[in-house]
CSV table of C-alpha atoms in Angstrom, one decimal:
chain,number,residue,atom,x,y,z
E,263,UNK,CA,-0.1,-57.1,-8.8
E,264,UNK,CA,0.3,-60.8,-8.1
E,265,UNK,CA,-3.0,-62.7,-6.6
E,266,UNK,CA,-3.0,-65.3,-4.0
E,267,UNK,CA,-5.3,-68.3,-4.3
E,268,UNK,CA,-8.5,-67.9,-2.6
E,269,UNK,CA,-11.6,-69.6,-2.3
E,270,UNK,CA,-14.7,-69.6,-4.9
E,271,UNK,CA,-16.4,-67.2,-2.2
E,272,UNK,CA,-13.9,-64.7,-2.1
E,273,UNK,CA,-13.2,-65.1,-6.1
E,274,UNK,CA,-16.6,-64.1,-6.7
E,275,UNK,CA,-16.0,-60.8,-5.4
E,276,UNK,CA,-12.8,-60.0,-6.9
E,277,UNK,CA,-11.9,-56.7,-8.9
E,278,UNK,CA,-9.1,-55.2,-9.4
E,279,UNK,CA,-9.3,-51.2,-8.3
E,280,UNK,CA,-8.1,-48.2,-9.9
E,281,UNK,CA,-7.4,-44.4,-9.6
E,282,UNK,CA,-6.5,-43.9,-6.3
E,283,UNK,CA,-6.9,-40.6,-4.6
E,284,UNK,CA,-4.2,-38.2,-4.7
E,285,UNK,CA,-4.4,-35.9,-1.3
E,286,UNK,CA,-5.1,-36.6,2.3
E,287,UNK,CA,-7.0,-34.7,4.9
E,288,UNK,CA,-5.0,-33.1,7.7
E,289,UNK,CA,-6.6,-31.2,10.3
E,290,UNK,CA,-3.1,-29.1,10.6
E,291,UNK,CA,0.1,-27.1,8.9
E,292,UNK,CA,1.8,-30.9,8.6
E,293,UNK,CA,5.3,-29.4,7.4
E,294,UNK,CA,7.9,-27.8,9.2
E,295,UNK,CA,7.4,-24.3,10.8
E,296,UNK,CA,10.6,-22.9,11.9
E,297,UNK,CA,14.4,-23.2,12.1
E,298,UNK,CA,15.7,-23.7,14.8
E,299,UNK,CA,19.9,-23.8,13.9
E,300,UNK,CA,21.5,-23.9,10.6
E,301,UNK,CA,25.3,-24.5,10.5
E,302,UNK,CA,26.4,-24.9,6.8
E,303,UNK,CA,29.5,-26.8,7.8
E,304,UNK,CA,32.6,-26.6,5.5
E,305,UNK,CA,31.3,-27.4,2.4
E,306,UNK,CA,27.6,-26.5,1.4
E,307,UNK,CA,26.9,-26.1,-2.3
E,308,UNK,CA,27.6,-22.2,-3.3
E,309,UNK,CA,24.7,-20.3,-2.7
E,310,UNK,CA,22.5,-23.4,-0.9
E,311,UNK,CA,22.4,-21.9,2.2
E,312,UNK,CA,18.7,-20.5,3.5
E,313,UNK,CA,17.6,-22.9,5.6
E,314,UNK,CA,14.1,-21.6,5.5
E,315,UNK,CA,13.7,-23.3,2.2
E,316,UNK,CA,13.3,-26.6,4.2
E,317,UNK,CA,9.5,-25.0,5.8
E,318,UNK,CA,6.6,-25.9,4.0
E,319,UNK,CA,5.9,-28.6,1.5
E,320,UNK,CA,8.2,-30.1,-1.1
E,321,UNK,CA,8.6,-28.0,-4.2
E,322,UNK,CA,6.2,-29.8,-7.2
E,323,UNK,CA,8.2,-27.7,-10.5
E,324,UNK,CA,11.6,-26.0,-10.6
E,325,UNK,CA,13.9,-24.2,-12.4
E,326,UNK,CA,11.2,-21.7,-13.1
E,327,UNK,CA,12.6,-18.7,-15.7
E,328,UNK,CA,16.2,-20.6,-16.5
E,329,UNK,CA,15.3,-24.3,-17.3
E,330,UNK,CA,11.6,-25.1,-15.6
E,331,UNK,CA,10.2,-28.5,-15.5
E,332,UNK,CA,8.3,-30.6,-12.9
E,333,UNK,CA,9.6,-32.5,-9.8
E,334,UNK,CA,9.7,-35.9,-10.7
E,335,UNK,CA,11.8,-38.7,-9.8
E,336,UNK,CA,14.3,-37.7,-13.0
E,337,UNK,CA,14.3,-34.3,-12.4
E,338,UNK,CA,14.7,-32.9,-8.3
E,339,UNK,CA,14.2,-29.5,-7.3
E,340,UNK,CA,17.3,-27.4,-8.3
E,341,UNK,CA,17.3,-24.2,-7.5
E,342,UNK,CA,18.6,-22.4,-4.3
E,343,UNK,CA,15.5,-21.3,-3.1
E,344,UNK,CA,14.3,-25.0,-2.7
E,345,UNK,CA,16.5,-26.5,-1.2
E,346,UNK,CA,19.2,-25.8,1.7
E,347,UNK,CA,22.7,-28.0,1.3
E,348,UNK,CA,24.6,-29.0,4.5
E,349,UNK,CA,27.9,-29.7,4.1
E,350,UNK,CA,30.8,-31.4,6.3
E,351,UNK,CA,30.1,-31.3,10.0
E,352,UNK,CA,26.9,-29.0,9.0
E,353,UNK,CA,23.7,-29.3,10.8
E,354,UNK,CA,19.8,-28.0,9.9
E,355,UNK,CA,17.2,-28.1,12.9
E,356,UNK,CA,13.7,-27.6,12.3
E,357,UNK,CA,10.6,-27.4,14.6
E,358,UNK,CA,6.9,-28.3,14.3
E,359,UNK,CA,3.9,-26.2,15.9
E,360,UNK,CA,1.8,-29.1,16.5
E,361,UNK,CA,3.9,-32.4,17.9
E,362,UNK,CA,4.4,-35.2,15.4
E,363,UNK,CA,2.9,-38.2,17.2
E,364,UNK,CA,3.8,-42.2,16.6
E,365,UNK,CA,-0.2,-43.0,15.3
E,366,UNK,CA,-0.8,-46.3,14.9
E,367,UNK,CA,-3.1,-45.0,12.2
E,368,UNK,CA,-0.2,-43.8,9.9
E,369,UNK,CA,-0.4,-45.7,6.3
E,370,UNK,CA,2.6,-48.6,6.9
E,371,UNK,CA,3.2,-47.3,10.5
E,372,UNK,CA,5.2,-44.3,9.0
E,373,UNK,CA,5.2,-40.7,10.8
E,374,UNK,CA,7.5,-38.1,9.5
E,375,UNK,CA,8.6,-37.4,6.0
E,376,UNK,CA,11.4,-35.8,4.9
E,377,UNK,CA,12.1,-34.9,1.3
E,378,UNK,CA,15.7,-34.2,-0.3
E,379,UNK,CA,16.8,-33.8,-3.8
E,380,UNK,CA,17.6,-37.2,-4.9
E,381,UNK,CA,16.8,-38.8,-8.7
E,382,UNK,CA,17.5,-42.2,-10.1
E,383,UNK,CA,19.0,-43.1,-12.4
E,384,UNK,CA,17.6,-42.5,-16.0
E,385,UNK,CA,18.5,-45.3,-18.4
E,386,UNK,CA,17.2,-43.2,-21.2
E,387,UNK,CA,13.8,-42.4,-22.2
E,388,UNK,CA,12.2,-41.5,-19.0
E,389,UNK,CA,12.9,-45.0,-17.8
E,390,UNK,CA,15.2,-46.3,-14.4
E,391,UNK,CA,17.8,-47.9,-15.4
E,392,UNK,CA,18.6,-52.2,-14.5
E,393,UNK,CA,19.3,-52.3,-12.4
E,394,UNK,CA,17.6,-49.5,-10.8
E,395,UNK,CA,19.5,-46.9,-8.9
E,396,UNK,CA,18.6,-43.6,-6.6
E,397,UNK,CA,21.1,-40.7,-5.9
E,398,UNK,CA,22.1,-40.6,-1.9
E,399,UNK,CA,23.7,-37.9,-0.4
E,400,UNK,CA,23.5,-39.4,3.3
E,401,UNK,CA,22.4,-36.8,5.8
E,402,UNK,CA,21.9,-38.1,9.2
E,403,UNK,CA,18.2,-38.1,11.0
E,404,UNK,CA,17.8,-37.5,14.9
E,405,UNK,CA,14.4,-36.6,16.5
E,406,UNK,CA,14.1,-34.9,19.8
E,407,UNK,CA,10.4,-35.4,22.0
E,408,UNK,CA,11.8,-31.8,24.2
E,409,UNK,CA,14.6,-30.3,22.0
E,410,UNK,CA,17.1,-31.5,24.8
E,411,UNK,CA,17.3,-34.8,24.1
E,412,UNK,CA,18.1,-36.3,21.0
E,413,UNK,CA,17.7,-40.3,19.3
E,414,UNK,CA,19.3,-41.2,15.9
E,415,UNK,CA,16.5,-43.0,13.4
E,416,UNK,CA,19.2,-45.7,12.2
E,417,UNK,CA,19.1,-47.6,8.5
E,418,UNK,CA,17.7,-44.1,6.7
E,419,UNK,CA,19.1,-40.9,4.7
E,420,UNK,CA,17.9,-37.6,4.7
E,421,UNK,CA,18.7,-37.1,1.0
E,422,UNK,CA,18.2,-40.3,-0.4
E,423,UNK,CA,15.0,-43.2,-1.7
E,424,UNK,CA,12.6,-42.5,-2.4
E,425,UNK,CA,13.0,-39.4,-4.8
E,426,UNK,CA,10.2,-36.8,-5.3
E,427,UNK,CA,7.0,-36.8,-7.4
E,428,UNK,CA,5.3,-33.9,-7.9
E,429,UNK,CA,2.2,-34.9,-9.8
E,430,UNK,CA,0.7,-38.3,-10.7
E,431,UNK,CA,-0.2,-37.3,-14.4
E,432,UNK,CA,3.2,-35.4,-15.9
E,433,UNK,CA,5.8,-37.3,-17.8
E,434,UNK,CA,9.4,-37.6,-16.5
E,435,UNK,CA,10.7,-33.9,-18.0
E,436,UNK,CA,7.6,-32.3,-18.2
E,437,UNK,CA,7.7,-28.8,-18.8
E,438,UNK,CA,4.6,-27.3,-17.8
E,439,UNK,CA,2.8,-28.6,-14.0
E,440,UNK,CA,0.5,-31.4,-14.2
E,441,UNK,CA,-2.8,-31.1,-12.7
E,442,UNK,CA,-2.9,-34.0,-10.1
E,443,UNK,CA,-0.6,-33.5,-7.0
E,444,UNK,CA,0.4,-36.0,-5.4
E,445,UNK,CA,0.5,-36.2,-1.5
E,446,UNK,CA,3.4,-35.2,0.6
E,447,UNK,CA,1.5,-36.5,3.6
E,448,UNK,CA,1.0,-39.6,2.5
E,449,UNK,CA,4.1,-42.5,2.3
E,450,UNK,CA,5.5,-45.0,0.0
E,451,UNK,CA,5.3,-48.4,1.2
E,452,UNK,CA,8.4,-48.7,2.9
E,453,UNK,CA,9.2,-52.0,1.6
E,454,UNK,CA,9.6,-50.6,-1.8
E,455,UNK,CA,13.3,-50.4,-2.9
E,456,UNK,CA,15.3,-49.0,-6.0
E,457,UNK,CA,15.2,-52.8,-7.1
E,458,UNK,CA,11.3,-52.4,-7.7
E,459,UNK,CA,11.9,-49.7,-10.1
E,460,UNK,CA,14.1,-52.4,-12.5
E,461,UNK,CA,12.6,-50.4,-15.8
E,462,UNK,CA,10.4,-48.4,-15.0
E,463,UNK,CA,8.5,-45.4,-16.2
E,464,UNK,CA,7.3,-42.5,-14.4
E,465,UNK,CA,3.5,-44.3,-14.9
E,466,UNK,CA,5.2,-47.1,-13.1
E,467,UNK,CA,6.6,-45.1,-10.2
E,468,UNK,CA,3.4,-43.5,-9.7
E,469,UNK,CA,1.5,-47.1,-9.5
E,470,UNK,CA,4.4,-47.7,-6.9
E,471,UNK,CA,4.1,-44.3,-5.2
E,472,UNK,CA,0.2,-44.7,-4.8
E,473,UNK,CA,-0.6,-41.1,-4.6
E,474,UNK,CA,2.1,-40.5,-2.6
E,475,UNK,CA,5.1,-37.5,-3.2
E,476,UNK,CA,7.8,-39.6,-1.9
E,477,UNK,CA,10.2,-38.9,0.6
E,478,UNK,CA,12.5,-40.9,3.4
E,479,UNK,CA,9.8,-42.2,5.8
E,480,UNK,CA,10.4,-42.5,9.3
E,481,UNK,CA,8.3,-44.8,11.9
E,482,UNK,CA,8.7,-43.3,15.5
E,483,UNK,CA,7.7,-46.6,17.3
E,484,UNK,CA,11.1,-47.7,15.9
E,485,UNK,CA,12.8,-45.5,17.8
E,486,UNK,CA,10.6,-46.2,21.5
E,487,UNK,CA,9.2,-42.5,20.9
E,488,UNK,CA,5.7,-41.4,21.6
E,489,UNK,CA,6.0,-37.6,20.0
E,490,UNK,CA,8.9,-35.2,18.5
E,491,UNK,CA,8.6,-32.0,18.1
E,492,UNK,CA,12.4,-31.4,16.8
E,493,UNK,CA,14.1,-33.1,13.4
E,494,UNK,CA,17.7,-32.6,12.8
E,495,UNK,CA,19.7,-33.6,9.9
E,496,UNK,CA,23.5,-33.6,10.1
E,497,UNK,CA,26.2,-34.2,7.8
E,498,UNK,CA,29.8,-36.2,9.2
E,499,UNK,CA,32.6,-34.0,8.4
E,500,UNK,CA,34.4,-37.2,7.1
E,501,UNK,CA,31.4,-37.5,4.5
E,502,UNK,CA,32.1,-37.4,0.3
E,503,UNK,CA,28.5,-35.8,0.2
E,504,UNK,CA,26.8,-32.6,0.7
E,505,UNK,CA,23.1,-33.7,1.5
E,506,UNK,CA,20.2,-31.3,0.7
E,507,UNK,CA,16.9,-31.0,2.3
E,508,UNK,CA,13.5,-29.8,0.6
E,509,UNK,CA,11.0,-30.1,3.4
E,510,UNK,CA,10.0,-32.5,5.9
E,511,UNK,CA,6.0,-33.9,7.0
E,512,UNK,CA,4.0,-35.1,9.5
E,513,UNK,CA,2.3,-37.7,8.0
E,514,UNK,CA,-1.4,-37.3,7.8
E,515,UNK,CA,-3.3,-40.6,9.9
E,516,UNK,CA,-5.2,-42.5,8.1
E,517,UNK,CA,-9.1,-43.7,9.2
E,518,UNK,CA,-9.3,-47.1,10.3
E,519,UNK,CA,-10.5,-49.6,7.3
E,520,UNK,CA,-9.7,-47.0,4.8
E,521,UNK,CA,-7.6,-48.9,2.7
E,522,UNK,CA,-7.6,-46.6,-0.6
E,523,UNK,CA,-6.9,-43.3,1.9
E,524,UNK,CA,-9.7,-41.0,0.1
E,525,UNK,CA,-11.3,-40.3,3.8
E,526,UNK,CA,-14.1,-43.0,3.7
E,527,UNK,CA,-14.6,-46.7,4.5
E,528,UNK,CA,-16.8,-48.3,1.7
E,529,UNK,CA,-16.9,-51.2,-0.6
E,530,UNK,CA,-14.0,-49.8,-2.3
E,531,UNK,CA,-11.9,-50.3,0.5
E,532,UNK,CA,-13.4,-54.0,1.3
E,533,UNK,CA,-12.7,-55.0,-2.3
E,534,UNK,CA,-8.9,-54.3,-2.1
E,535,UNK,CA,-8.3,-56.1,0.6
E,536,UNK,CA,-10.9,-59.4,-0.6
E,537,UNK,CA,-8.3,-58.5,-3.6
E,538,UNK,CA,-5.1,-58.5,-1.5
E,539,UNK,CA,-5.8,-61.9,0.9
E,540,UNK,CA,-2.0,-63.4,1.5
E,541,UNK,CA,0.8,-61.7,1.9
E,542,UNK,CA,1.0,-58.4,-0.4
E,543,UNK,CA,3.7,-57.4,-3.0
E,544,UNK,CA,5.2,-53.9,-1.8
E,545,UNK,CA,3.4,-50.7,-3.4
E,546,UNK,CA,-0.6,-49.9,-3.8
E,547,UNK,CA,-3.0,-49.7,-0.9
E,548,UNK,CA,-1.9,-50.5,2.9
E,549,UNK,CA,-4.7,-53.2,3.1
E,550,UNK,CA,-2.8,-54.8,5.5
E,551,UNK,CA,-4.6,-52.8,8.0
E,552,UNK,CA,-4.5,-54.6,10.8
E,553,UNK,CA,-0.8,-54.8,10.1
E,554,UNK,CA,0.3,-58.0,11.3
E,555,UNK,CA,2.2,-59.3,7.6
E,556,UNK,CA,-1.0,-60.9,5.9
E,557,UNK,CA,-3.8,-59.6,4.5
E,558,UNK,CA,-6.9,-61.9,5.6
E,559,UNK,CA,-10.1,-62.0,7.2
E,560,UNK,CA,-9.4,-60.0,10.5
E,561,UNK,CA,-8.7,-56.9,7.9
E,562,UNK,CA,-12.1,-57.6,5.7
E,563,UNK,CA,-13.9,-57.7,9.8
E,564,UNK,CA,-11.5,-54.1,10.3
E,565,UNK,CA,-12.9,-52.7,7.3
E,566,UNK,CA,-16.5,-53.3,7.8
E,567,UNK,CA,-16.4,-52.6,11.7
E,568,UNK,CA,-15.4,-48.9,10.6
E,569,UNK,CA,-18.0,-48.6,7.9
E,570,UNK,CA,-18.4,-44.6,7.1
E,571,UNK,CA,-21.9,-43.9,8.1
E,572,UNK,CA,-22.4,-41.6,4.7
């Protein structure tokens, strides 16, 4: 990650950080608890049709007793009790128990997730191709705050960037699970594109992906909404696509100052954004936390202001 000048003082204290954590704490069931409506439309993929496959988190292996592997950016869940396809002029409507609420906390501002079953591009090897590429099958978002009334979340795809990762420490086509999950609560930095990935390995996408599973973010304050409690993903019936849907999340808040998302605000946290000063390249640690475009010292003040007491 690129460095911007500082001075001597700042220099001094200067390290670069590693092993970020993998899961976030949520004080609730974050995924999707029940279906509301399901219309297939006129062309779902044969046999993708139980919509309760979109409850629940995102699948981390499939293809279990015909061709099993892990969910990695390369390889998306597969099989028909993963995923649920909507086809032309279909519709899936899911609700949440607990509202999903526009937190300021949120790492990058994001609040829901939703996950489909889109890959990029291999080049060969376990590597994106250049330049780099991701699978989109469109899919439509609208929230509702009452189930009545409905907004559109414009400039995002259900089924599209940024695919799933299902752990942080198994290779591309990895056979048997890995043994770090990564967070489906958690975001990518949504200034991250397919361009980032120009060559890039599944170790690479996981620097990128910071702990984090994936999935299409979605920032509520975009939209003017306080809460949802309603997501529905439609499909045109003039569209070439059939988009499919894994789950969807409510993004788990992050503590204020916690840069590093493990739950506490310690030197680890001050050091990446002494690390970060200027303006940060997208991916790794939100230590931007005050969130205003540079990283500087009202964000070091941020992170020692909400100092965990243990």
């Amino acid at each position: 990650m690129a460095c911007s000048p500082r001075p001597p003082i700042v220099m001094a204290m200067i390290f670069i950080a590693t092993c970020p954590p993998t899961m976030t704490a949520h004080a609730s069931d974050p995924f999707a608890d029940q279906v509301v409506d399901y219309a297939p439309g006129t062309n779902p993929v044969i046999g993708y049709v139980d919509p309760s496959t979109a409850l629940g988190p995102p699948e981390r292996d499939s293809g279990e007793g015909i061709d099993p592997g892990v969910v990695s950016p390369f390889q998306p869940a597969w099989l028909p009790h993963e995923i649920v396809s909507i086809g032309r002029g279909g519709a899936l409507t899911v609700s949440f128990d607990e509202p999903i609420t526009d937190d300021p906390l949120n790492p990058y501002g994001i609040d829901l997730i939703i996950f489909g079953n889109a890959l990029l591009i291999d080049g060969g090897d376990g590597m994106c191709a250049t330049p780099c590429s991701a699978t989109s099958e469109g899919g439509l978002i609208e929230v509702s705050p009452d189930g009545i009334n409905w907004f559109p979340v414009e400039n995002a795809e259900a089924d599209g960037f940024a695919p799933t990762l299902g752990y942080r420490d198994a290779a591309a086509y990895q056979v048997l699970p890995g043994t770090v999950p990564t967070d489906p609560t958690l975001p990518i930095d949504p200034a991250l594109t397919p361009s980032h990935f120009d060559n890039a390995t599944i170790a690479t996408i996981d620097a990128f992906y910071y702990g984090s599973a994936g999935g299409v973010g979605v920032d509520l304050q975009s939209i003017g909404l306080a809460s949802v409690i309603q997501v529905r993903i439609s499909n045109p019936m003039d569209s070439q696509f059939t988009p499919e849907i894994d789950a969807i999340a409510d993004v788990a808040p992050q503590i204020e100052g916690d840069v590093n998302f493990n739950g506490v605000v310690n030197i680890d946290d001050l050091l990446l954004v002494i690390n970060d000063f200027g303006v940060s390249p997208p991916g790794g640690p939100a230590s931007d936390v005050t969130r205003n475009g540079v990283v500087n010292i009202d964000d070091v003040l941020t992170v020692i202001n909400n100092w965990s007491s243990s």
